[in-house]
Amino acid sequence: MGPGPAELRVWVDQDLCTGDGLCVQYAPEVFEFDVDGLAYVKDAAGELRLAPGSRVDVPAQLRSEVIDAARECPGECIHVLRGTDDVEVAGPEAT
C-alpha cells in the first residue's frame, strides 16, 4: 500500500511556543521539549530537529493527533502542511 494523498509534514515555530505542552500530550512520538522548555519536532528515528523551521513527516496513524495539537496550541506555533503542495491544513495559517 503506497502513501496516500494525505501525507503531512509538521514544524514548530519556537519563537511563538509557550511551552504549554499540549502537543507533547497529543503526540509524544512527534513533539518533545528540549532543555530550553520549548517544543520541537522529532524525526522517525526519534531525533529532535532543532534547526528553525525543521519539518518532519507526520506518521499516518498520528495525523489526527498532530492536527488536534496544532488546532489546540495556545501559542499557535504548530504548522501542519500537506506534503504534496505545502498548503497549511492546520495551524495559524490554515484557511
Short mmCIF file of C-alpha atoms in Angstrom, two decimals:
data_model
loop_
_atom_site.label_atom_id
_atom_site.label_comp_id
_atom_site.label_asym_id
_atom_site.label_seq_id
_atom_site.Cartn_x
_atom_site.Cartn_y
_atom_site.Cartn_z
CA MET A 1 0.00 0.00 0.00
CA GLY A 2 1.61 3.24 -1.13
CA PRO A 3 1.44 6.60 0.57
CA GLY A 4 -1.96 8.23 0.40
CA PRO A 5 -2.77 11.75 -0.71
CA ALA A 6 -2.92 12.98 2.88
CA GLU A 7 0.82 12.87 3.58
CA LEU A 8 1.51 15.59 6.09
CA ARG A 9 4.56 17.39 7.42
CA VAL A 10 4.77 19.42 10.62
CA TRP A 11 7.01 22.07 12.11
CA VAL A 12 7.02 24.21 15.24
CA ASP A 13 7.76 27.93 15.39
CA GLN A 14 9.78 28.10 18.60
CA ASP A 15 9.52 31.92 18.63
CA LEU A 16 5.82 31.54 19.42
CA CYS A 17 5.97 28.41 21.60
CA THR A 18 4.55 28.98 25.08
CA GLY A 19 5.88 25.70 26.48
CA ASP A 20 2.33 24.67 27.31
CA GLY A 21 2.92 21.05 26.38
CA LEU A 22 -0.41 20.22 24.76
CA CYS A 23 1.40 18.98 21.67
CA VAL A 24 3.56 16.59 23.69
CA GLN A 25 0.43 15.21 25.34
CA TYR A 26 -1.30 14.74 21.98
CA ALA A 27 1.60 13.20 20.08
CA PRO A 28 4.74 12.47 22.14
CA GLU A 29 6.07 10.48 19.16
CA VAL A 30 6.25 13.72 17.15
CA PHE A 31 6.73 16.55 19.68
CA GLU A 32 9.19 16.82 22.54
CA PHE A 33 10.55 19.54 24.83
CA ASP A 34 14.19 20.41 24.67
CA VAL A 35 16.18 21.77 27.61
CA ASP A 36 15.06 25.29 26.67
CA GLY A 37 11.48 24.35 27.60
CA LEU A 38 10.21 24.74 24.05
CA ALA A 39 8.62 22.11 21.84
CA TYR A 40 10.41 20.66 18.83
CA VAL A 41 9.53 18.02 16.27
CA LYS A 42 11.17 14.62 16.16
CA ASP A 43 12.00 12.60 13.09
CA ALA A 44 11.17 8.93 12.60
CA ALA A 45 14.36 7.95 14.47
CA GLY A 46 13.28 10.00 17.49
CA GLU A 47 15.93 12.68 16.95
CA LEU A 48 14.95 16.23 17.90
CA ARG A 49 15.13 18.58 14.93
CA LEU A 50 16.49 21.77 16.49
CA ALA A 51 17.06 23.88 13.36
CA PRO A 52 14.41 26.61 13.00
CA GLY A 53 11.66 25.56 10.62
CA SER A 54 12.69 21.90 10.61
CA ARG A 55 9.90 19.76 9.20
CA VAL A 56 9.20 16.10 9.81
CA ASP A 57 6.74 13.69 8.27
CA VAL A 58 3.62 13.01 10.32
CA PRO A 59 3.13 9.25 10.86
CA ALA A 60 -0.15 8.19 9.24
CA GLN A 61 -1.56 6.84 12.50
CA LEU A 62 -0.92 10.19 14.26
CA ARG A 63 -2.43 12.57 11.69
CA SER A 64 -5.50 13.43 13.76
CA GLU A 65 -3.45 13.89 16.96
CA VAL A 66 -0.98 16.22 15.26
CA ILE A 67 -3.80 18.22 13.65
CA ASP A 68 -5.59 18.47 17.01
CA ALA A 69 -2.36 19.65 18.64
CA ALA A 70 -2.00 22.39 16.02
CA ARG A 71 -5.60 23.49 16.49
CA GLU A 72 -5.45 23.49 20.29
CA CYS A 73 -1.98 25.00 20.72
CA PRO A 74 -2.28 28.24 22.77
CA GLY A 75 0.84 29.66 21.13
CA GLU A 76 -0.48 28.90 17.63
CA CYS A 77 3.03 27.79 16.72
CA ILE A 78 2.41 24.36 15.14
CA HIS A 79 2.15 24.26 11.37
CA VAL A 80 0.79 21.14 9.64
CA LEU A 81 1.36 21.15 5.88
CA ARG A 82 0.15 18.90 3.09
CA GLY A 83 3.21 17.11 1.78
CA THR A 84 2.21 17.42 -1.87
CA ASP A 85 1.92 21.21 -2.11
CA ASP A 86 2.87 22.70 1.31
CA VAL A 87 -0.65 24.03 1.88
CA GLU A 88 -1.22 24.52 5.62
CA VAL A 89 -4.08 22.26 6.76
CA ALA A 90 -3.86 23.02 10.48
CA GLY A 91 -2.21 25.83 12.39
CA PRO A 92 -2.31 29.64 12.33
CA GLU A 93 -2.15 29.93 8.54
CA ALA A 94 -4.76 27.25 7.75
CA THR A 95 -7.81 28.54 5.92
#
